[in-house]
Short mmCIF file of C-alpha atoms and ligand atoms in Angstrom, two decimals:
data_model
loop_
_atom_site.label_atom_id
_atom_site.label_comp_id
_atom_site.label_asym_id
_atom_site.label_seq_id
_atom_site.Cartn_x
_atom_site.Cartn_y
_atom_site.Cartn_z
CA MET A 1 15.49 -12.76 -30.17
CA ASN A 2 12.03 -13.48 -28.76
CA ARG A 3 10.96 -12.25 -25.35
CA ARG A 4 11.46 -15.57 -23.60
CA ASP A 5 15.07 -15.77 -24.88
CA PHE A 6 15.66 -12.18 -23.90
CA LEU A 7 14.46 -12.80 -20.36
CA LYS A 8 16.67 -15.90 -20.17
CA VAL A 9 19.72 -13.82 -21.17
CA ALA A 10 18.82 -11.11 -18.65
CA GLY A 11 18.28 -13.78 -15.99
CA SER A 12 21.68 -15.38 -16.59
CA GLY A 13 23.36 -11.98 -16.33
CA ALA A 14 21.72 -11.42 -12.98
CA LEU A 15 22.81 -14.84 -11.79
CA ILE A 16 26.42 -14.20 -12.76
CA ALA A 17 26.40 -10.90 -10.94
CA THR A 18 24.83 -12.37 -7.85
CA THR A 19 27.24 -15.27 -7.65
CA SER A 20 30.32 -13.19 -8.48
CA GLY A 21 30.21 -11.67 -5.01
CA ALA A 22 31.24 -8.34 -6.49
CA ALA A 23 27.86 -6.68 -6.02
CA GLU A 24 27.82 -3.31 -4.29
CA ALA A 25 24.74 -3.58 -2.14
CA ARG A 26 22.38 -0.68 -1.75
CA GLY A 27 19.90 -0.71 1.10
CA ASN A 28 16.17 -0.07 1.00
CA LEU A 29 15.16 3.47 0.07
CA PRO A 30 13.90 5.59 2.98
CA VAL A 31 10.23 6.54 3.48
CA PRO A 32 9.64 10.00 1.90
CA ASP A 33 9.17 12.73 4.50
CA ASN A 34 5.56 13.43 3.59
CA ALA A 35 4.58 9.93 2.51
CA VAL A 36 0.82 9.43 2.26
CA GLY A 37 -1.10 6.22 1.94
CA MET A 38 -4.05 4.19 3.09
CA LEU A 39 -4.74 1.83 5.97
CA TYR A 40 -7.12 -1.02 5.20
CA ASP A 41 -8.61 -2.77 8.22
CA SER A 42 -10.01 -6.05 6.97
CA THR A 43 -11.99 -6.57 10.17
CA LEU A 44 -14.12 -3.49 9.39
CA CYS A 45 -14.74 -4.28 5.74
CA ILE A 46 -18.23 -5.54 4.94
CA GLY A 47 -17.47 -6.34 1.31
CA CYS A 48 -19.96 -3.78 -0.03
CA ARG A 49 -17.64 -2.88 -2.94
CA ALA A 50 -18.64 0.77 -2.94
CA CYS A 51 -14.89 1.42 -3.22
CA VAL A 52 -14.65 -0.63 -6.40
CA TYR A 53 -17.54 1.24 -7.97
CA LYS A 54 -16.19 4.65 -6.96
CA CYS A 55 -12.70 3.79 -8.17
CA LYS A 56 -14.08 3.15 -11.64
CA GLU A 57 -16.04 6.40 -11.57
CA VAL A 58 -13.06 8.50 -10.46
CA ASN A 59 -10.72 6.91 -12.96
CA ASP A 60 -13.27 6.94 -15.78
CA MET A 61 -13.12 3.21 -16.31
CA PRO A 62 -15.97 1.06 -17.63
CA ASN A 63 -18.16 -0.89 -15.24
CA VAL A 64 -18.67 -4.61 -15.67
CA VAL A 65 -21.92 -5.07 -17.57
CA ARG A 66 -23.77 -8.38 -17.81
CA ASP A 67 -27.05 -8.79 -19.63
CA GLY A 68 -27.21 -5.04 -20.11
CA GLU A 69 -26.94 -4.26 -16.39
CA VAL A 70 -24.04 -2.78 -14.42
CA GLN A 71 -22.80 -5.40 -11.96
CA TRP A 72 -22.26 -4.12 -8.44
CA ASP A 73 -19.89 -6.98 -7.63
CA GLN A 74 -17.74 -5.81 -10.58
CA ALA A 75 -14.60 -7.64 -11.70
CA GLU A 76 -12.90 -10.41 -9.75
CA GLU A 77 -9.32 -9.48 -10.63
CA LEU A 78 -7.33 -6.32 -11.30
CA SER A 79 -7.13 -5.51 -14.98
CA GLY A 80 -6.54 -2.72 -17.46
CA ASP A 81 -9.85 -1.21 -16.44
CA THR A 82 -10.15 -2.29 -12.79
CA LEU A 83 -7.67 -0.73 -10.34
CA ASN A 84 -9.23 -1.91 -7.10
CA ILE A 85 -10.98 -5.12 -6.13
CA ILE A 86 -12.38 -6.69 -2.99
CA LYS A 87 -11.71 -10.39 -2.61
CA ALA A 88 -13.16 -12.76 -0.06
CA TYR A 89 -11.55 -15.47 2.06
CA LYS A 90 -13.80 -18.32 3.12
CA GLN A 91 -12.98 -21.51 5.01
CA GLY A 92 -15.19 -24.39 6.11
CA THR A 93 -18.71 -23.28 6.96
CA GLY A 94 -17.67 -19.64 6.44
CA GLU A 95 -19.85 -18.49 9.34
CA THR A 96 -17.56 -16.39 11.51
CA LYS A 97 -16.21 -13.00 10.39
CA ASN A 98 -12.41 -12.65 10.71
CA SER A 99 -11.94 -16.28 11.71
CA ALA A 100 -9.46 -18.39 9.75
CA VAL A 101 -11.41 -21.54 10.66
CA ASP A 102 -15.04 -21.82 9.51
CA GLY A 103 -14.88 -18.12 8.81
CA PHE A 104 -14.58 -15.41 6.21
CA ALA A 105 -12.85 -12.09 5.65
CA PHE A 106 -12.37 -9.50 2.94
CA ILE A 107 -9.23 -8.06 1.43
CA LYS A 108 -8.89 -4.97 -0.75
CA ARG A 109 -6.33 -5.23 -3.49
CA ASN A 110 -4.76 -2.27 -5.27
CA CYS A 111 -1.32 -0.76 -5.68
CA MET A 112 0.55 -0.77 -2.36
CA HIS A 113 2.61 2.33 -3.25
CA CYS A 114 5.80 0.60 -2.17
CA VAL A 115 8.44 2.66 -0.38
CA ASP A 116 11.14 1.14 -2.62
CA ALA A 117 9.03 0.20 -5.62
CA GLY A 118 10.14 -2.58 -7.94
CA CYS A 119 8.07 -1.14 -10.81
CA VAL A 120 9.90 2.18 -10.55
CA SER A 121 13.28 0.54 -10.26
CA VAL A 122 12.98 -1.53 -13.43
CA CYS A 123 11.25 0.98 -15.68
CA PRO A 124 13.88 1.79 -18.35
CA VAL A 125 12.29 5.09 -19.37
CA SER A 126 11.11 6.37 -15.96
CA ALA A 127 7.45 6.07 -16.95
CA MET A 128 6.87 4.70 -13.44
CA GLN A 129 7.84 7.33 -10.92
CA LYS A 130 7.71 7.75 -7.18
CA ASP A 131 6.93 11.26 -5.99
CA PRO A 132 9.84 12.32 -3.75
CA GLU A 133 7.47 14.18 -1.41
CA THR A 134 4.31 12.06 -1.13
CA GLY A 135 5.77 8.76 -2.27
CA ILE A 136 2.81 8.17 -4.58
CA VAL A 137 3.83 5.83 -7.39
CA SER A 138 2.45 7.10 -10.68
CA HIS A 139 2.59 6.07 -14.29
CA ASN A 140 3.19 8.35 -17.26
CA PRO A 141 1.55 6.84 -20.36
CA ASP A 142 3.34 9.31 -22.66
CA ALA A 143 6.75 7.99 -21.60
CA CYS A 144 5.79 4.30 -21.41
CA ILE A 145 7.20 2.03 -24.16
CA GLY A 146 4.96 -0.89 -23.17
CA CYS A 147 7.82 -3.21 -22.19
CA ARG A 148 5.82 -4.49 -19.19
CA TYR A 149 8.93 -4.84 -17.04
CA CYS A 150 6.90 -3.24 -14.24
CA VAL A 151 4.34 -6.03 -14.51
CA ALA A 152 7.05 -8.62 -13.89
CA ALA A 153 8.75 -6.60 -11.13
CA CYS A 154 5.73 -6.02 -8.90
CA PRO A 155 5.53 -8.50 -6.00
CA TYR A 156 1.80 -7.79 -5.71
CA ASN A 157 0.91 -8.45 -9.35
CA VAL A 158 -0.62 -4.98 -9.66
CA PRO A 159 0.27 -3.22 -12.94
CA LYS A 160 -1.95 -4.48 -15.74
CA TYR A 161 -1.58 -4.04 -19.46
CA GLU A 162 -4.60 -3.17 -21.59
CA TYR A 163 -4.46 -6.17 -23.89
CA ASP A 164 -7.88 -5.35 -25.34
CA GLU A 165 -6.81 -1.93 -26.61
CA ALA A 166 -5.10 -1.31 -29.97
CA PHE A 167 -2.58 0.98 -28.21
CA GLY A 168 -2.63 -0.63 -24.80
CA GLN A 169 -1.21 1.07 -21.73
CA ILE A 170 -0.20 0.03 -18.24
CA GLN A 171 -2.85 0.76 -15.64
CA LYS A 172 -2.65 0.81 -11.86
CA CYS A 173 -3.95 2.79 -8.88
CA GLN A 174 -2.19 6.17 -8.66
CA LEU A 175 -3.86 7.07 -5.39
CA CYS A 176 -6.36 9.20 -7.32
CA ASN A 177 -3.71 11.85 -7.92
CA GLN A 178 -2.81 11.49 -11.58
CA LYS A 179 -3.21 14.31 -14.10
CA GLY A 180 -6.88 15.09 -14.60
CA VAL A 181 -7.89 13.58 -11.24
CA GLU A 182 -5.53 15.03 -8.62
CA ARG A 183 -7.79 14.45 -5.64
CA ILE A 184 -4.92 14.46 -3.15
CA ASN A 185 -3.50 17.73 -4.52
CA LYS A 186 -6.96 19.27 -4.11
CA GLY A 187 -7.18 18.18 -0.47
CA LEU A 188 -9.72 15.45 -1.22
CA ASN A 189 -9.47 11.86 -0.11
CA PRO A 190 -9.06 9.02 -2.62
CA GLY A 191 -12.39 7.93 -4.10
CA CYS A 192 -12.35 4.52 -2.44
CA VAL A 193 -11.78 6.17 0.96
CA GLU A 194 -14.50 8.78 0.50
CA VAL A 195 -17.25 6.20 0.01
CA CYS A 196 -16.19 3.54 2.52
CA PRO A 197 -19.13 3.39 4.95
CA THR A 198 -17.27 1.64 7.79
CA GLY A 199 -13.88 3.35 7.76
CA ALA A 200 -12.29 0.06 6.69
CA ASN A 201 -10.13 2.10 4.34
CA ILE A 202 -8.74 5.42 5.55
CA PHE A 203 -6.28 7.92 4.10
CA GLY A 204 -3.48 9.86 5.80
CA THR A 205 0.25 10.21 6.16
CA ARG A 206 2.02 6.88 6.41
CA GLU A 207 3.21 7.81 9.87
CA GLU A 208 -0.25 8.60 11.27
CA LEU A 209 -1.70 5.48 9.66
CA LEU A 210 1.05 3.40 11.23
CA GLN A 211 0.29 4.89 14.66
CA GLU A 212 -3.44 4.24 14.14
CA ALA A 213 -2.73 0.63 13.20
CA LYS A 214 -0.59 0.19 16.33
CA ARG A 215 -3.38 1.65 18.52
CA ARG A 216 -5.85 -0.84 17.08
CA LEU A 217 -3.53 -3.80 17.55
CA ALA A 218 -3.06 -2.79 21.21
CA LEU A 219 -6.83 -2.97 21.89
CA LYS A 220 -8.18 -5.83 23.93
CA PRO A 221 -10.73 -7.94 22.01
CA GLY A 222 -14.18 -6.56 22.88
CA GLU A 223 -12.88 -3.16 23.98
CA ASP A 224 -14.83 -0.20 22.56
CA TYR A 225 -12.95 1.94 20.06
CA THR A 226 -13.99 4.90 17.94
CA TYR A 227 -13.12 4.04 14.38
CA PRO A 228 -12.75 7.18 12.21
CA LEU A 229 -14.17 7.51 8.72
CA GLU A 230 -11.93 8.65 5.85
CA ARG A 231 -9.00 10.00 7.92
CA VAL A 232 -7.26 9.52 11.24
CA GLY A 233 -8.63 12.15 13.62
CA SER A 234 -11.79 12.66 11.55
CA THR A 235 -14.78 14.01 13.48
CA TYR A 236 -16.88 11.28 11.88
CA GLY A 237 -16.58 7.80 13.24
CA HIS A 238 -18.37 4.96 14.92
CA VAL A 239 -17.84 3.11 18.15
CA LYS A 240 -17.34 -0.61 17.80
CA ALA A 241 -15.96 -3.44 19.92
CA ALA A 242 -12.44 -4.30 18.83
CA PRO A 243 -11.89 -7.68 17.19
CA ASP A 244 -9.07 -10.05 17.99
CA TYR A 245 -6.43 -8.51 15.71
CA THR A 246 -3.53 -10.53 14.38
CA GLN A 247 -0.45 -8.73 15.70
CA HIS A 248 0.97 -7.76 12.35
CA ILE A 249 0.85 -4.60 10.23
CA PHE A 250 1.31 -5.73 6.68
CA GLY A 251 3.41 -3.17 4.83
CA GLU A 252 5.29 -1.81 7.81
CA HIS A 253 8.38 -3.73 6.74
CA GLU A 254 7.47 -6.11 3.87
CA GLY A 255 9.61 -5.63 0.77
CA GLY A 256 11.07 -2.42 2.18
CA GLY A 257 7.66 -1.19 3.37
CA THR A 258 4.54 0.06 1.63
CA GLN A 259 2.41 3.17 1.94
CA VAL A 260 -0.79 1.16 1.75
CA MET A 261 -0.93 -1.02 4.84
CA VAL A 262 -3.25 -3.79 6.01
CA ILE A 263 -4.34 -5.09 9.39
CA ALA A 264 -6.62 -8.08 9.82
CA GLY A 265 -8.00 -10.75 12.08
CA MET A 266 -5.94 -13.49 10.47
CA GLU A 267 -2.54 -14.09 8.88
CA HIS A 268 -2.01 -11.96 5.78
CA THR A 269 -1.10 -15.01 3.70
CA LYS A 270 -4.65 -16.32 4.16
CA LEU A 271 -5.83 -13.10 2.51
CA GLY A 272 -3.57 -13.62 -0.48
CA LEU A 273 -0.85 -11.16 0.56
CA PRO A 274 2.65 -12.50 -0.10
CA ASP A 275 5.32 -13.31 2.46
CA LEU A 276 8.14 -10.94 1.55
CA PRO A 277 11.57 -10.34 3.07
CA GLU A 278 12.28 -6.91 4.56
CA ARG A 279 14.81 -6.13 1.87
CA SER A 280 13.14 -4.68 -1.21
CA TYR A 281 13.43 -6.46 -4.54
CA ALA A 282 14.44 -3.11 -6.03
CA SER A 283 17.51 -2.88 -3.80
CA VAL A 284 18.53 -6.39 -4.81
CA SER A 285 17.99 -5.89 -8.54
CA GLU A 286 19.72 -2.50 -8.62
CA THR A 287 22.69 -3.98 -6.82
CA VAL A 288 22.88 -6.63 -9.54
CA GLN A 289 22.43 -4.10 -12.36
CA HIS A 290 25.16 -1.85 -11.06
CA THR A 291 27.50 -4.80 -10.86
CA ILE A 292 26.82 -5.89 -14.43
CA TYR A 293 26.85 -2.45 -15.99
CA GLY A 294 29.24 -0.61 -13.71
CA GLY A 295 31.54 1.61 -15.82
CA MET A 296 29.49 1.10 -18.99
CA LEU A 297 27.64 3.85 -20.78
CA ALA A 298 23.90 4.43 -20.43
CA PRO A 299 22.75 1.03 -19.15
CA ALA A 300 19.15 2.23 -18.97
CA GLY A 301 19.25 3.23 -22.65
CA LEU A 302 20.71 -0.14 -23.56
CA LEU A 303 18.01 -1.94 -21.60
CA ALA A 304 15.32 0.19 -23.20
CA GLY A 305 16.65 -0.64 -26.66
CA LEU A 306 16.77 -4.36 -25.93
CA LEU A 307 13.26 -4.25 -24.55
CA TYR A 308 12.02 -2.37 -27.59
CA PHE A 309 13.34 -5.05 -29.94
CA ALA A 310 12.17 -7.87 -27.68
CA ARG A 311 8.71 -6.35 -27.68
CA ARG A 312 8.65 -5.83 -31.43
CA SER A 313 9.84 -9.33 -32.24
CA CYS A 314 7.21 -10.99 -30.09
CA LYS A 315 4.35 -8.68 -31.07
CA GLU A 316 2.76 -11.13 -33.47
CA THR A 317 2.73 -14.05 -31.08
CA ASP A 318 2.14 -12.15 -27.85
CA LYS A 319 -1.29 -13.41 -26.91
CA GLU A 320 -0.54 -14.85 -23.50
CA GLY A 321 -1.98 -13.46 -20.26
CA GLU A 322 -0.29 -10.86 -18.07
CA ASP A 323 0.91 -13.38 -15.51
CA GLU A 324 3.26 -14.97 -18.00
CA VAL A 325 5.11 -11.80 -18.90
S1 SF4 B 401 2.55 -2.55 -5.56
FE1 SF4 B 401 3.56 -3.01 -7.50
S2 SF4 B 401 2.83 -1.41 -8.88
FE2 SF4 B 401 2.42 -0.68 -6.81
S3 SF4 B 401 4.27 0.51 -6.23
FE3 SF4 B 401 4.60 -1.59 -5.50
S4 SF4 B 401 5.76 -2.56 -7.18
FE4 SF4 B 401 4.80 -0.71 -8.03
S1 SF4 B 402 -6.87 5.38 -4.41
FE1 SF4 B 402 -8.17 5.89 -6.21
S2 SF4 B 402 -7.29 4.63 -7.88
FE2 SF4 B 402 -6.49 3.80 -5.94
S3 SF4 B 402 -7.92 2.14 -5.39
FE3 SF4 B 402 -8.66 4.01 -4.36
S4 SF4 B 402 -10.15 4.91 -5.80
FE4 SF4 B 402 -8.95 3.42 -6.95
S1 SF4 B 403 -16.20 0.47 0.63
FE1 SF4 B 403 -15.14 -0.05 2.56
S2 SF4 B 403 -16.45 -1.62 3.53
FE2 SF4 B 403 -17.10 -1.46 1.38
S3 SF4 B 403 -15.89 -3.07 0.35
FE3 SF4 B 403 -14.72 -1.16 0.15
S4 SF4 B 403 -13.29 -1.19 1.89
FE4 SF4 B 403 -14.90 -2.70 2.34
#
């Protein structure tokens, strides 16, 4: 069985379960009590990419080098050695910051640390885990079997497989708290937050970030506001006239909510963020799984075994890009 056939079989099983009407629905998982995350305010971002550079340094990942020189603008897409990128929106003349028409804006892309994470839900060997306290979604390379189910299950196209490595692994932002880094455990801020010169990206508990986002959205355009650096309530900040915010906090509800949230001066879809229902994909897929495998032994083990053989059988021909997995 090659991988495409395997996915077809898995897909038909899901369809049968969905249409049978016998599914026992589970709701979205709740936000962990001490959930932490980041708030990215696109209107403050100047596209300097200091966060991209710092992310590579903290995570010991190679810089993009062209003609023997490290490139400050770095990579354009997330990859096995790039966990954080800044992308730009531009329309028409591209003259006005935060304007959807004849304007431009920036968007930071990295793992959203979903409240009810699809990558965690589908991982057959629990290599992807969500910390019950902080809600940080981390990846354990020692447990990972390389099935790349997490790649397919992420609505934000975040986990990336190291195709260039002989023993490739999945890579994604772990909020700078994985073994050997552990900035959050040490009371430090994530690397990308520490270097952000404008406070476009700040760290904190999800709750305080949500309250901060709501305060900003309530500002009148032009009203002075003290924007903190690094954390809500930080003694460092700068006063700036508020922009005309779009009245939407991306991640408050999308896909069951995320711990990395975004506010902006235009619709999130213009910045490449997906339109997602409030119900998480994980809650839907687990409902389907429980319907198919209810009463059977060790469904996760069975899935892991199937994935192992699917992976092995397609190893020789598996040269396609991550998006096709
Ligand atoms: S954004 Fe993707 S990789 Fe990150 S927690 Fe959500 S599903 Fe997992
Ligand atoms: S939290 Fe750490 S790993 Fe994640 S984007 Fe920021 S610097 Fe990179
Ligand atoms: S460091 Fe801050 S201002 Fe600079 S690109 Fe990153 S988020 Fe934007």
